[in-house]
Amino acid sequence: MNNDSKKFTDSTFWKIILTILVILLSIFFIFGLIGRLIQVIIKNQQKRVDKLMSKLILSKVVNNEKDFKRIANYKSRVYFFKHALPAILIMLFALLCYIVSISIFLSIDGNEYVSMFYIFGRTIFPWKGEFNYFPPLGFDFSKVYADLPFDEFPLWYGIMSIITIGILVIGLCYYFFEVQGYLARKFRIKKLALNMFTKNLDDIDLMHFINTVNSTILDDKEKTTLPTKIDAQSNQDSTSQVTNV
């Protein structure tokens, strides 16, 4: 009996370890995808600053840090308000649906208020009851059942609750997407201003710069002394010709 239990423990131990490793790898993979997606979104939002300011920079309309920050931040704010307006309209539409549905429900059911968020939460996670756990990694869901809220409230009100809260969630996600884009562009503006207009020699090879300057100076000296050498050579040739005559 002890041997059987020992074999059972040894075999299930590796199953538990393997299951935990698979779960951890899945979690890391999912979070890695989410992080990568966020990086791509932030990078695309930052590149919009380049599109907004490239023509002004290339045409030399903006040639100092102060003007660059002022114009770039203004364009970024205009871009934010223009693209955040649909999100605000979506949330206002959800608020209108909420007010109308609540007003109709209160007038029908005798002023008994029921939150739409409660119905939405019950619909998203309707499970009730208890589940039994027995080792190793065993579960009994026979006592768990779905308890949807549509039996307690009118069907139309439950459907409107789901639609209204769903629209509100979409509007909020849309709005926060534009907010993070605005913050990403603001960081990009600050970085570009520092790189383009701040005098900084950290990223410059000073020895190459010095060698280039020295070679330019030597070339200028050579160009200056060359006519003198040519004149001296001409005078010497003329003198030799007169002597020979």
C-alpha positions as protocol buffer text, in pm:
chain_id: "A"
residue {
  index: 1
  type: MET
  ca { x: 0 y: 0 z: 0 }
}
residue {
  index: 2
  type: ASN
  ca { x: 282 y: 234 z: 83 }
}
residue {
  index: 3
  type: ASN
  ca { x: 461 y: 146 z: -240 }
}
residue {
  index: 4
  type: ASP
  ca { x: 151 y: 226 z: -443 }
}
residue {
  index: 5
  type: SER
  ca { x: 110 y: 559 z: -273 }
}
residue {
  index: 6
  type: LYS
  ca { x: 479 y: 632 z: -326 }
}
residue {
  index: 7
  type: LYS
  ca { x: 455 y: 556 z: -698 }
}
residue {
  index: 8
  type: PHE
  ca { x: 145 y: 774 z: -721 }
}
residue {
  index: 9
  type: THR
  ca { x: 325 y: 1062 z: -551 }
}
residue {
  index: 10
  type: ASP
  ca { x: 634 y: 1031 z: -771 }
}
residue {
  index: 11
  type: SER
  ca { x: 438 y: 1026 z: -1094 }
}
residue {
  index: 12
  type: THR
  ca { x: 208 y: 1312 z: -1004 }
}
residue {
  index: 13
  type: PHE
  ca { x: 497 y: 1529 z: -882 }
}
residue {
  index: 14
  type: TRP
  ca { x: 637 y: 1565 z: -1234 }
}
residue {
  index: 15
  type: LYS
  ca { x: 290 y: 1621 z: -1373 }
}
residue {
  index: 16
  type: ILE
  ca { x: 242 y: 1910 z: -1130 }
}
residue {
  index: 17
  type: ILE
  ca { x: 583 y: 2056 z: -1219 }
}
residue {
  index: 18
  type: LEU
  ca { x: 510 y: 2026 z: -1592 }
}
residue {
  index: 19
  type: THR
  ca { x: 169 y: 2185 z: -1549 }
}
residue {
  index: 20
  type: ILE
  ca { x: 316 y: 2476 z: -1353 }
}
residue {
  index: 21
  type: LEU
  ca { x: 587 y: 2528 z: -1618 }
}
residue {
  index: 22
  type: VAL
  ca { x: 330 y: 2530 z: -1898 }
}
residue {
  index: 23
  type: ILE
  ca { x: 116 y: 2782 z: -1709 }
}
residue {
  index: 24
  type: LEU
  ca { x: 415 y: 3009 z: -1638 }
}
residue {
  index: 25
  type: LEU
  ca { x: 536 y: 2993 z: -1999 }
}
residue {
  index: 26
  type: SER
  ca { x: 187 y: 3077 z: -2121 }
}
residue {
  index: 27
  type: ILE
  ca { x: 168 y: 3375 z: -1887 }
}
residue {
  index: 28
  type: PHE
  ca { x: 511 y: 3502 z: -1995 }
}
residue {
  index: 29
  type: PHE
  ca { x: 417 y: 3457 z: -2361 }
}
residue {
  index: 30
  type: ILE
  ca { x: 90 y: 3647 z: -2322 }
}
residue {
  index: 31
  type: PHE
  ca { x: 252 y: 3932 z: -2128 }
}
residue {
  index: 32
  type: GLY
  ca { x: 534 y: 3942 z: -2383 }
}
residue {
  index: 33
  type: LEU
  ca { x: 284 y: 3984 z: -2666 }
}
residue {
  index: 34
  type: ILE
  ca { x: 101 y: 4255 z: -2473 }
}
residue {
  index: 35
  type: GLY
  ca { x: 429 y: 4437 z: -2402 }
}
residue {
  index: 36
  type: ARG
  ca { x: 534 y: 4411 z: -2766 }
}
residue {
  index: 37
  type: LEU
  ca { x: 197 y: 4545 z: -2878 }
}
residue {
  index: 38
  type: ILE
  ca { x: 228 y: 4841 z: -2641 }
}
residue {
  index: 39
  type: GLN
  ca { x: 579 y: 4916 z: -2775 }
}
residue {
  index: 40
  type: VAL
  ca { x: 455 y: 4913 z: -3136 }
}
residue {
  index: 41
  type: ILE
  ca { x: 162 y: 5141 z: -3049 }
}
residue {
  index: 42
  type: ILE
  ca { x: 385 y: 5388 z: -2862 }
}
residue {
  index: 43
  type: LYS
  ca { x: 640 y: 5390 z: -3145 }
}
residue {
  index: 44
  type: ASN
  ca { x: 371 y: 5461 z: -3405 }
}
residue {
  index: 45
  type: GLN
  ca { x: 232 y: 5742 z: -3191 }
}
residue {
  index: 46
  type: GLN
  ca { x: 579 y: 5894 z: -3150 }
}
residue {
  index: 47
  type: LYS
  ca { x: 643 y: 5882 z: -3525 }
}
residue {
  index: 48
  type: ARG
  ca { x: 342 y: 6104 z: -3579 }
}
residue {
  index: 49
  type: VAL
  ca { x: 551 y: 6391 z: -3440 }
}
residue {
  index: 50
  type: ASP
  ca { x: 796 y: 6339 z: -3728 }
}
residue {
  index: 51
  type: LYS
  ca { x: 509 y: 6359 z: -3978 }
}
residue {
  index: 52
  type: LEU
  ca { x: 368 y: 6672 z: -3816 }
}
residue {
  index: 53
  type: MET
  ca { x: 701 y: 6857 z: -3798 }
}
residue {
  index: 54
  type: SER
  ca { x: 913 y: 6722 z: -4085 }
}
residue {
  index: 55
  type: LYS
  ca { x: 804 y: 6984 z: -4341 }
}
residue {
  index: 56
  type: LEU
  ca { x: 868 y: 7273 z: -4102 }
}
residue {
  index: 57
  type: ILE
  ca { x: 1213 y: 7138 z: -4014 }
}
residue {
  index: 58
  type: LEU
  ca { x: 1318 y: 7070 z: -4375 }
}
residue {
  index: 59
  type: SER
  ca { x: 1199 y: 7412 z: -4491 }
}
residue {
  index: 60
  type: LYS
  ca { x: 1389 y: 7571 z: -4195 }
}
residue {
  index: 61
  type: VAL
  ca { x: 1077 y: 7749 z: -4070 }
}
residue {
  index: 62
  type: VAL
  ca { x: 1160 y: 7612 z: -3723 }
}
residue {
  index: 63
  type: ASN
  ca { x: 1528 y: 7647 z: -3633 }
}
residue {
  index: 64
  type: ASN
  ca { x: 1539 y: 7666 z: -3253 }
}
residue {
  index: 65
  type: GLU
  ca { x: 1432 y: 7455 z: -2958 }
}
residue {
  index: 66
  type: LYS
  ca { x: 1172 y: 7695 z: -2818 }
}
residue {
  index: 67
  type: ASP
  ca { x: 975 y: 7726 z: -3142 }
}
residue {
  index: 68
  type: PHE
  ca { x: 1001 y: 7355 z: -3207 }
}
residue {
  index: 69
  type: LYS
  ca { x: 850 y: 7264 z: -2868 }
}
residue {
  index: 70
  type: ARG
  ca { x: 580 y: 7529 z: -2895 }
}
residue {
  index: 71
  type: ILE
  ca { x: 463 y: 7433 z: -3244 }
}
residue {
  index: 72
  type: ALA
  ca { x: 502 y: 7057 z: -3193 }
}
residue {
  index: 73
  type: ASN
  ca { x: 304 y: 7061 z: -2867 }
}
residue {
  index: 74
  type: TYR
  ca { x: 33 y: 7272 z: -3031 }
}
residue {
  index: 75
  type: LYS
  ca { x: 4 y: 7030 z: -3324 }
}
residue {
  index: 76
  type: SER
  ca { x: 1 y: 6734 z: -3084 }
}
residue {
  index: 77
  type: ARG
  ca { x: -281 y: 6888 z: -2880 }
}
residue {
  index: 78
  type: VAL
  ca { x: -486 y: 6957 z: -3192 }
}
residue {
  index: 79
  type: TYR
  ca { x: -428 y: 6600 z: -3306 }
}
residue {
  index: 80
  type: PHE
  ca { x: -536 y: 6470 z: -2965 }
}
residue {
  index: 81
  type: PHE
  ca { x: -857 y: 6673 z: -2951 }
}
residue {
  index: 82
  type: LYS
  ca { x: -946 y: 6578 z: -3308 }
}
residue {
  index: 83
  type: HIS
  ca { x: -901 y: 6203 z: -3249 }
}
residue {
  index: 84
  type: ALA
  ca { x: -1034 y: 6196 z: -2891 }
}
residue {
  index: 85
  type: LEU
  ca { x: -1362 y: 6360 z: -2995 }
}
residue {
  index: 86
  type: PRO
  ca { x: -1513 y: 6032 z: -3128 }
}
residue {
  index: 87
  type: ALA
  ca { x: -1428 y: 5861 z: -2797 }
}
residue {
  index: 88
  type: ILE
  ca { x: -1603 y: 6139 z: -2605 }
}
residue {
  index: 89
  type: LEU
  ca { x: -1909 y: 6114 z: -2832 }
}
residue {
  index: 90
  type: ILE
  ca { x: -1920 y: 5737 z: -2776 }
}
residue {
  index: 91
  type: MET
  ca { x: -1915 y: 5785 z: -2398 }
}
residue {
  index: 92
  type: LEU
  ca { x: -2185 y: 6054 z: -2420 }
}
residue {
  index: 93
  type: PHE
  ca { x: -2399 y: 5818 z: -2627 }
}
residue {
  index: 94
  type: ALA
  ca { x: -2353 y: 5549 z: -2360 }
}
residue {
  index: 95
  type: LEU
  ca { x: -2456 y: 5802 z: -2093 }
}
residue {
  index: 96
  type: LEU
  ca { x: -2769 y: 5889 z: -2294 }
}
residue {
  index: 97
  type: CYS
  ca { x: -2859 y: 5520 z: -2327 }
}
residue {
  index: 98
  type: TYR
  ca { x: -2806 y: 5480 z: -1953 }
}
residue {
  index: 99
  type: ILE
  ca { x: -3034 y: 5771 z: -1861 }
}
residue {
  index: 100
  type: VAL
  ca { x: -3311 y: 5669 z: -2101 }
}
residue {
  index: 101
  type: SER
  ca { x: -3306 y: 5303 z: -1996 }
}
residue {
  index: 102
  type: ILE
  ca { x: -3303 y: 5384 z: -1625 }
}
residue {
  index: 103
  type: SER
  ca { x: -3590 y: 5632 z: -1670 }
}
residue {
  index: 104
  type: ILE
  ca { x: -3806 y: 5377 z: -1855 }
}
residue {
  index: 105
  type: PHE
  ca { x: -3723 y: 5100 z: -1607 }
}
residue {
  index: 106
  type: LEU
  ca { x: -3805 y: 5317 z: -1304 }
}
residue {
  index: 107
  type: SER
  ca { x: -4136 y: 5427 z: -1454 }
}
residue {
  index: 108
  type: ILE
  ca { x: -4239 y: 5067 z: -1527 }
}
residue {
  index: 109
  type: ASP
  ca { x: -4117 y: 4887 z: -1215 }
}
residue {
  index: 110
  type: GLY
  ca { x: -4227 y: 5137 z: -956 }
}
residue {
  index: 111
  type: ASN
  ca { x: -3908 y: 5335 z: -892 }
}
residue {
  index: 112
  type: GLU
  ca { x: -3702 y: 5028 z: -797 }
}
residue {
  index: 113
  type: TYR
  ca { x: -3348 y: 5113 z: -904 }
}
residue {
  index: 114
  type: VAL
  ca { x: -3122 y: 4835 z: -1032 }
}
residue {
  index: 115
  type: SER
  ca { x: -2771 y: 4920 z: -1146 }
}
residue {
  index: 116
  type: MET
  ca { x: -2675 y: 4834 z: -1502 }
}
residue {
  index: 117
  type: PHE
  ca { x: -2324 y: 4758 z: -1382 }
}
residue {
  index: 118
  type: TYR
  ca { x: -2462 y: 4484 z: -1157 }
}
residue {
  index: 119
  type: ILE
  ca { x: -2645 y: 4323 z: -1447 }
}
residue {
  index: 120
  type: PHE
  ca { x: -2339 y: 4356 z: -1671 }
}
residue {
  index: 121
  type: GLY
  ca { x: -2116 y: 4194 z: -1408 }
}
residue {
  index: 122
  type: ARG
  ca { x: -2363 y: 3910 z: -1354 }
}
residue {
  index: 123
  type: THR
  ca { x: -2372 y: 3850 z: -1729 }
}
residue {
  index: 124
  type: ILE
  ca { x: -1994 y: 3850 z: -1771 }
}
residue {
  index: 125
  type: PHE
  ca { x: -1942 y: 3617 z: -1472 }
}
residue {
  index: 126
  type: PRO
  ca { x: -2270 y: 3438 z: -1396 }
}
residue {
  index: 127
  type: TRP
  ca { x: -2121 y: 3136 z: -1217 }
}
residue {
  index: 128
  type: LYS
  ca { x: -2241 y: 3049 z: -867 }
}
residue {
  index: 129
  type: GLY
  ca { x: -2200 y: 2755 z: -637 }
}
residue {
  index: 130
  type: GLU
  ca { x: -1897 y: 2577 z: -498 }
}
residue {
  index: 131
  type: PHE
  ca { x: -1641 y: 2350 z: -658 }
}
residue {
  index: 132
  type: ASN
  ca { x: -1460 y: 2075 z: -477 }
}
residue {
  index: 133
  type: TYR
  ca { x: -1086 y: 2029 z: -501 }
}
residue {
  index: 134
  type: PHE
  ca { x: -908 y: 1700 z: -447 }
}
residue {
  index: 135
  type: PRO
  ca { x: -534 y: 1648 z: -495 }
}
residue {
  index: 136
  type: PRO
  ca { x: -349 y: 1635 z: -717 }
}
residue {
  index: 137
  type: LEU
  ca { x: -498 y: 1904 z: -941 }
}
residue {
  index: 138
  type: GLY
  ca { x: -845 y: 1757 z: -933 }
}
residue {
  index: 139
  type: PHE
  ca { x: -1163 y: 1969 z: -949 }
}
residue {
  index: 140
  type: ASP
  ca { x: -1530 y: 1887 z: -924 }
}
residue {
  index: 141
  type: PHE
  ca { x: -1755 y: 2146 z: -1091 }
}
residue {
  index: 142
  type: SER
  ca { x: -2078 y: 1952 z: -1053 }
}
residue {
  index: 143
  type: LYS
  ca { x: -2215 y: 2204 z: -800 }
}
residue {
  index: 144
  type: VAL
  ca { x: -2128 y: 2509 z: -1011 }
}
residue {
  index: 145
  type: TYR
  ca { x: -2411 y: 2654 z: -1222 }
}
residue {
  index: 146
  type: ALA
  ca { x: -2479 y: 2962 z: -1436 }
}
residue {
  index: 147
  type: ASP
  ca { x: -2714 y: 3217 z: -1285 }
}
residue {
  index: 148
  type: LEU
  ca { x: -2798 y: 3478 z: -1549 }
}
residue {
  index: 149
  type: PRO
  ca { x: -2982 y: 3790 z: -1430 }
}
residue {
  index: 150
  type: PHE
  ca { x: -3246 y: 3792 z: -1705 }
}
residue {
  index: 151
  type: ASP
  ca { x: -3494 y: 3598 z: -1492 }
}
residue {
  index: 152
  type: GLU
  ca { x: -3496 y: 3871 z: -1226 }
}
residue {
  index: 153
  type: PHE
  ca { x: -3526 y: 4174 z: -1457 }
}
residue {
  index: 154
  type: PRO
  ca { x: -3695 y: 4247 z: -1789 }
}
residue {
  index: 155
  type: LEU
  ca { x: -3508 y: 4108 z: -2089 }
}
residue {
  index: 156
  type: TRP
  ca { x: -3494 y: 4443 z: -2268 }
}
residue {
  index: 157
  type: TYR
  ca { x: -3334 y: 4607 z: -1964 }
}
residue {
  index: 158
  type: GLY
  ca { x: -3070 y: 4335 z: -1940 }
}
residue {
  index: 159
  type: ILE
  ca { x: -2989 y: 4369 z: -2311 }
}
residue {
  index: 160
  type: MET
  ca { x: -2970 y: 4748 z: -2282 }
}
residue {
  index: 161
  type: SER
  ca { x: -2743 y: 4711 z: -1979 }
}
residue {
  index: 162
  type: ILE
  ca { x: -2499 y: 4494 z: -2172 }
}
residue {
  index: 163
  type: ILE
  ca { x: -2506 y: 4724 z: -2477 }
}
residue {
  index: 164
  type: THR
  ca { x: -2472 y: 5042 z: -2271 }
}
residue {
  index: 165
  type: ILE
  ca { x: -2184 y: 4926 z: -2054 }
}
residue {
  index: 166
  type: GLY
  ca { x: -2016 y: 4768 z: -2359 }
}
residue {
  index: 167
  type: ILE
  ca { x: -2030 y: 5100 z: -2546 }
}
residue {
  index: 168
  type: LEU
  ca { x: -1897 y: 5279 z: -2238 }
}
residue {
  index: 169
  type: VAL
  ca { x: -1602 y: 5038 z: -2212 }
}
residue {
  index: 170
  type: ILE
  ca { x: -1523 y: 5087 z: -2582 }
}
residue {
  index: 171
  type: GLY
  ca { x: -1531 y: 5464 z: -2541 }
}
residue {
  index: 172
  type: LEU
  ca { x: -1306 y: 5453 z: -2235 }
}
residue {
  index: 173
  type: CYS
  ca { x: -1053 y: 5226 z: -2408 }
}
residue {
  index: 174
  type: TYR
  ca { x: -1055 y: 5451 z: -2713 }
}
residue {
  index: 175
  type: TYR
  ca { x: -1003 y: 5760 z: -2498 }
}
residue {
  index: 176
  type: PHE
  ca { x: -716 y: 5611 z: -2295 }
}
residue {
  index: 177
  type: PHE
  ca { x: -556 y: 5497 z: -2621 }
}
residue {
  index: 178
  type: GLU
  ca { x: -549 y: 5859 z: -2739 }
}
residue {
  index: 179
  type: VAL
  ca { x: -423 y: 5976 z: -2399 }
}
residue {
  index: 180
  type: GLN
  ca { x: -125 y: 5740 z: -2408 }
}
residue {
  index: 181
  type: GLY
  ca { x: -59 y: 5853 z: -2766 }
}
residue {
  index: 182
  type: TYR
  ca { x: -51 y: 6216 z: -2650 }
}
residue {
  index: 183
  type: LEU
  ca { x: 193 y: 6130 z: -2369 }
}
residue {
  index: 184
  type: ALA
  ca { x: 412 y: 5932 z: -2610 }
}
residue {
  index: 185
  type: ARG
  ca { x: 424 y: 6226 z: -2854 }
}
residue {
  index: 186
  type: LYS
  ca { x: 511 y: 6464 z: -2571 }
}
residue {
  index: 187
  type: PHE
  ca { x: 808 y: 6247 z: -2475 }
}
residue {
  index: 188
  type: ARG
  ca { x: 913 y: 6232 z: -2842 }
}
residue {
  index: 189
  type: ILE
  ca { x: 897 y: 6611 z: -2876 }
}
residue {
  index: 190
  type: LYS
  ca { x: 1123 y: 6657 z: -2575 }
}
residue {
  index: 191
  type: LYS
  ca { x: 1371 y: 6400 z: -2707 }
}
residue {
  index: 192
  type: LEU
  ca { x: 1382 y: 6549 z: -3058 }
}
residue {
  index: 193
  type: ALA
  ca { x: 1431 y: 6900 z: -2920 }
}
residue {
  index: 194
  type: LEU
  ca { x: 1728 y: 6785 z: -2715 }
}
residue {
  index: 195
  type: ASN
  ca { x: 1884 y: 6594 z: -3005 }
}
residue {
  index: 196
  type: MET
  ca { x: 1839 y: 6861 z: -3271 }
}
residue {
  index: 197
  type: PHE
  ca { x: 1892 y: 7192 z: -3096 }
}
residue {
  index: 198
  type: THR
  ca { x: 2095 y: 7125 z: -2781 }
}
residue {
  index: 199
  type: LYS
  ca { x: 2473 y: 7171 z: -2812 }
}
residue {
  index: 200
  type: ASN
  ca { x: 2606 y: 6840 z: -2693 }
}
residue {
  index: 201
  type: LEU
  ca { x: 2943 y: 6685 z: -2785 }
}
residue {
  index: 202
  type: ASP
  ca { x: 2880 y: 6348 z: -2619 }
}
residue {
  index: 203
  type: ASP
  ca { x: 2797 y: 6174 z: -2948 }
}
residue {
  index: 204
  type: ILE
  ca { x: 3071 y: 6340 z: -3157 }
}
residue {
  index: 205
  type: ASP
  ca { x: 3415 y: 6190 z: -3227 }
}
residue {
  index: 206
  type: LEU
  ca { x: 3632 y: 6485 z: -3126 }
}
residue {
  index: 207
  type: MET
  ca { x: 3954 y: 6336 z: -3270 }
}
residue {
  index: 208
  type: HIS
  ca { x: 3791 y: 6300 z: -3609 }
}
residue {
  index: 209
  type: PHE
  ca { x: 3665 y: 6656 z: -3579 }
}
residue {
  index: 210
  type: ILE
  ca { x: 4011 y: 6788 z: -3487 }
}
residue {
  index: 211
  type: ASN
  ca { x: 4179 y: 6595 z: -3768 }
}
residue {
  index: 212
  type: THR
  ca { x: 3927 y: 6730 z: -4016 }
}
residue {
  index: 213
  type: VAL
  ca { x: 3984 y: 7087 z: -3900 }
}
residue {
  index: 214
  type: ASN
  ca { x: 4364 y: 7047 z: -3913 }
}
residue {
  index: 215
  type: SER
  ca { x: 4351 y: 6904 z: -4265 }
}
residue {
  index: 216
  type: THR
  ca { x: 4133 y: 7194 z: -4374 }
}
residue {
  index: 217
  type: ILE
  ca { x: 4379 y: 7445 z: -4227 }
}
residue {
  index: 218
  type: LEU
  ca { x: 4674 y: 7275 z: -4399 }
}
residue {
  index: 219
  type: ASP
  ca { x: 4490 y: 7277 z: -4729 }
}
residue {
  index: 220
  type: ASP
  ca { x: 4422 y: 7650 z: -4690 }
}
residue {
  index: 221
  type: LYS
  ca { x: 4790 y: 7717 z: -4613 }
}
residue {
  index: 222
  type: GLU
  ca { x: 4895 y: 7513 z: -4915 }
}
residue {
  index: 223
  type: LYS
  ca { x: 4656 y: 7708 z: -5135 }
}
residue {
  index: 224
  type: THR
  ca { x: 4796 y: 8036 z: -4996 }
}
residue {
  index: 225
  type: THR
  ca { x: 5165 y: 7953 z: -5045 }
}
residue {
  index: 226
  type: LEU
  ca { x: 5122 y: 7789 z: -5386 }
}
residue {
  index: 227
  type: PRO
  ca { x: 5103 y: 8115 z: -5592 }
}
residue {
  index: 228
  type: THR
  ca { x: 5418 y: 8242 z: -5413 }
}
residue {
  index: 229
  type: LYS
  ca { x: 5608 y: 7928 z: -5512 }
}
residue {
  index: 230
  type: ILE
  ca { x: 5489 y: 7959 z: -5870 }
}
residue {
  index: 231
  type: ASP
  ca { x: 5600 y: 8327 z: -5889 }
}
residue {
  index: 232
  type: ALA
  ca { x: 5942 y: 8242 z: -5743 }
}
residue {
  index: 233
  type: GLN
  ca { x: 5992 y: 7965 z: -5996 }
}
residue {
  index: 234
  type: SER
  ca { x: 5893 y: 8199 z: -6281 }
}
residue {
  index: 235
  type: ASN
  ca { x: 6140 y: 8469 z: -6170 }
}
residue {
  index: 236
  type: GLN
  ca { x: 6417 y: 8213 z: -6146 }
}
residue {
  index: 237
  type: ASP
  ca { x: 6350 y: 8089 z: -6497 }
}
residue {
  index: 238
  type: SER
  ca { x: 6348 y: 8446 z: -6634 }
}
residue {
  index: 239
  type: THR
  ca { x: 6683 y: 8526 z: -6468 }
}
residue {
  index: 240
  type: SER
  ca { x: 6845 y: 8216 z: -6612 }
}
residue {
  index: 241
  type: GLN
  ca { x: 6727 y: 8308 z: -6962 }
}
residue {
  index: 242
  type: VAL
  ca { x: 6876 y: 8663 z: -6937 }
}
residue {
  index: 243
  type: THR
  ca { x: 7209 y: 8525 z: -6813 }
}
residue {
  index: 244
  type: ASN
  ca { x: 7232 y: 8285 z: -7103 }
}
residue {
  index: 245
  type: VAL
  ca { x: 7177 y: 8568 z: -7352 }
}
